[in-house]
Amino acid sequence: MTKKLVLLISGRGSNLQSILRACQSGQVPDTAIVCVISNRADAPGLALAKQAGIPTQVMDHRNYPSRADFDAALRQGIDAHAPDLVVLAGFMRRLTVSFVTHYLGRLVNIHPSLLPAFPGLHTHARALEQGVCWHGATVHFVTPELDAGPSIVQAAVPVHPDDDPARLAERVLDAEHQIYPQALAAILSGHCRLEAGRVHWSTPFPAAAETVVHPQLTSVTMQTPSPGA
Ligand code: GAR
């Protein structure tokens, strides 16, 4: 049976696009994006979804009296589609504990840093300020604490001496587009799940995916927990 994804976005939608391509190409097999919900009416990602024939919905958080009210409405909007997985793809809103608890194990996020380094905003500028040699992206299960859920896949990219936040962001985004579909495929196929607060792998992450060489990158290294860890 086709697995259903609901994607939540706030902006550009490049991760939405890479996930859509992965569903269409079979990299994420038997899976369809059934709805894209944005909390911003002007999110460019909405047009990408519409072009692809995906139903979209705008739920502007400013129209709700409280964070709890918005999250309750969002939950209703999502559950109307009965998704297998709820995918945060650049959704720039903190979520309430009750929302996160409702979707525990079925809610994933991509964050532009090697968590637990640099949770929150402005990750690329902060990485450069710290002078780190490696930066990257993390796909993780969402838990109530912001950007603190257990990691499913991480990609590390080198920081170059002449990087500025925009250049570094571009390199990280390329890596994001590779690892998010891989993580979704692993979860939807049942190879990876959240159990007792930790990520469990029933089979090793595909060996071929452990190191990715990208033409514009020196290297992208996939880091995954060992199976059963
Ligand atoms: C991505 O870089 C994603 O990692 C980040 O927002 C961007 C969305 O880009 N998410 C967060 O910072 C969440 N804390 P996109 O709209 O082109 O996918």
Short mmCIF file of C-alpha atoms in Angstrom, two decimals, residues 44-144:
data_model
loop_
_atom_site.label_atom_id
_atom_site.label_comp_id
_atom_site.label_asym_id
_atom_site.label_seq_id
_atom_site.Cartn_x
_atom_site.Cartn_y
_atom_site.Cartn_z
CA PRO A 44 7.65 29.63 -2.52
CA GLY A 45 7.46 25.90 -1.77
CA LEU A 46 3.67 26.06 -2.13
CA ALA A 47 4.00 26.80 -5.85
CA LEU A 48 6.38 23.85 -6.27
CA ALA A 49 3.84 21.56 -4.62
CA LYS A 50 0.97 22.92 -6.74
CA GLN A 51 2.99 22.44 -9.95
CA ALA A 52 3.44 18.82 -8.94
CA GLY A 53 -0.29 18.43 -8.35
CA ILE A 54 0.07 18.03 -4.59
CA PRO A 55 -2.77 19.47 -2.46
CA THR A 56 -1.60 22.42 -0.39
CA GLN A 57 -2.97 24.17 2.63
CA VAL A 58 -1.99 27.46 4.27
CA MET A 59 -2.42 27.66 8.02
CA ASP A 60 -1.12 31.03 9.15
CA HIS A 61 -0.09 30.80 12.79
CA ARG A 62 -0.92 34.50 13.24
CA ASN A 63 -4.62 33.65 12.85
CA TYR A 64 -4.66 31.62 16.07
CA PRO A 65 -4.84 33.07 19.57
CA SER A 66 -2.11 30.84 20.99
CA ARG A 67 0.59 28.37 20.04
CA ALA A 68 -1.56 25.58 21.49
CA ASP A 69 -4.54 26.60 19.33
CA PHE A 70 -2.40 26.69 16.21
CA ASP A 71 -0.86 23.30 16.94
CA ALA A 72 -4.29 21.78 17.63
CA ALA A 73 -5.59 23.04 14.28
CA LEU A 74 -2.42 21.90 12.55
CA ARG A 75 -2.85 18.46 14.05
CA GLN A 76 -6.42 18.27 12.72
CA GLY A 77 -5.24 19.37 9.29
CA ILE A 78 -2.53 16.72 9.25
CA ASP A 79 -4.63 13.89 10.67
CA ALA A 80 -7.29 14.44 8.01
CA HIS A 81 -4.75 12.83 5.63
CA ALA A 82 -3.85 9.94 7.97
CA PRO A 83 -0.15 10.15 7.07
CA ASP A 84 2.42 7.46 7.87
CA LEU A 85 5.00 10.17 8.51
CA VAL A 86 4.94 13.91 9.14
CA VAL A 87 7.98 15.57 7.59
CA LEU A 88 9.23 18.98 8.70
CA ALA A 89 10.97 20.43 5.64
CA GLY A 90 12.04 23.90 6.66
CA PHE A 91 9.08 24.41 8.99
CA MET A 92 10.22 27.31 11.17
CA ARG A 93 7.89 26.99 14.16
CA ARG A 94 8.43 25.60 17.61
CA LEU A 95 5.93 22.84 18.32
CA THR A 96 4.11 22.20 21.57
CA VAL A 97 4.81 19.13 23.69
CA SER A 98 1.32 17.77 23.09
CA PHE A 99 1.74 18.07 19.29
CA VAL A 100 5.13 16.36 19.34
CA THR A 101 3.92 13.64 21.70
CA HIS A 102 0.96 12.86 19.41
CA TYR A 103 3.36 12.16 16.51
CA LEU A 104 6.26 10.66 18.45
CA GLY A 105 8.15 8.30 16.13
CA ARG A 106 6.19 9.59 13.12
CA LEU A 107 7.58 13.14 13.06
CA VAL A 108 10.97 13.94 11.55
CA ASN A 109 12.95 17.10 10.93
CA ILE A 110 16.04 18.19 9.05
CA HIS A 111 18.32 20.68 10.74
CA PRO A 112 21.22 22.48 9.10
CA SER A 113 23.99 21.49 11.53
CA LEU A 114 25.65 18.46 13.00
CA LEU A 115 23.44 18.24 16.08
CA PRO A 116 23.89 18.55 18.99
CA ALA A 117 26.10 21.38 17.71
CA PHE A 118 24.25 24.56 16.79
CA PRO A 119 20.57 23.93 17.53
CA GLY A 120 18.27 26.87 16.72
CA LEU A 121 18.83 29.55 14.11
CA HIS A 122 21.75 30.99 12.10
CA THR A 123 23.65 27.72 12.20
CA HIS A 124 26.02 28.51 9.32
CA ALA A 125 27.16 31.87 10.70
CA ARG A 126 27.63 30.32 14.14
CA ALA A 127 29.67 27.45 12.72
CA LEU A 128 31.95 29.94 10.96
CA GLU A 129 32.26 32.05 14.11
CA GLN A 130 33.30 28.94 16.06
CA GLY A 131 35.88 28.09 13.40
CA VAL A 132 34.77 24.46 13.04
CA CYS A 133 36.39 22.37 10.28
CA TRP A 134 33.24 20.35 9.60
CA HIS A 135 29.62 21.41 9.46
CA GLY A 136 26.58 19.60 8.05
CA ALA A 137 23.02 18.50 8.47
CA THR A 138 21.04 16.11 10.64
CA VAL A 139 17.78 14.25 10.07
CA HIS A 140 16.27 13.40 13.44
CA PHE A 141 13.10 12.21 15.10
CA VAL A 142 11.38 15.16 16.74
CA THR A 143 11.06 15.13 20.51
CA PRO A 144 9.70 17.91 22.73
#
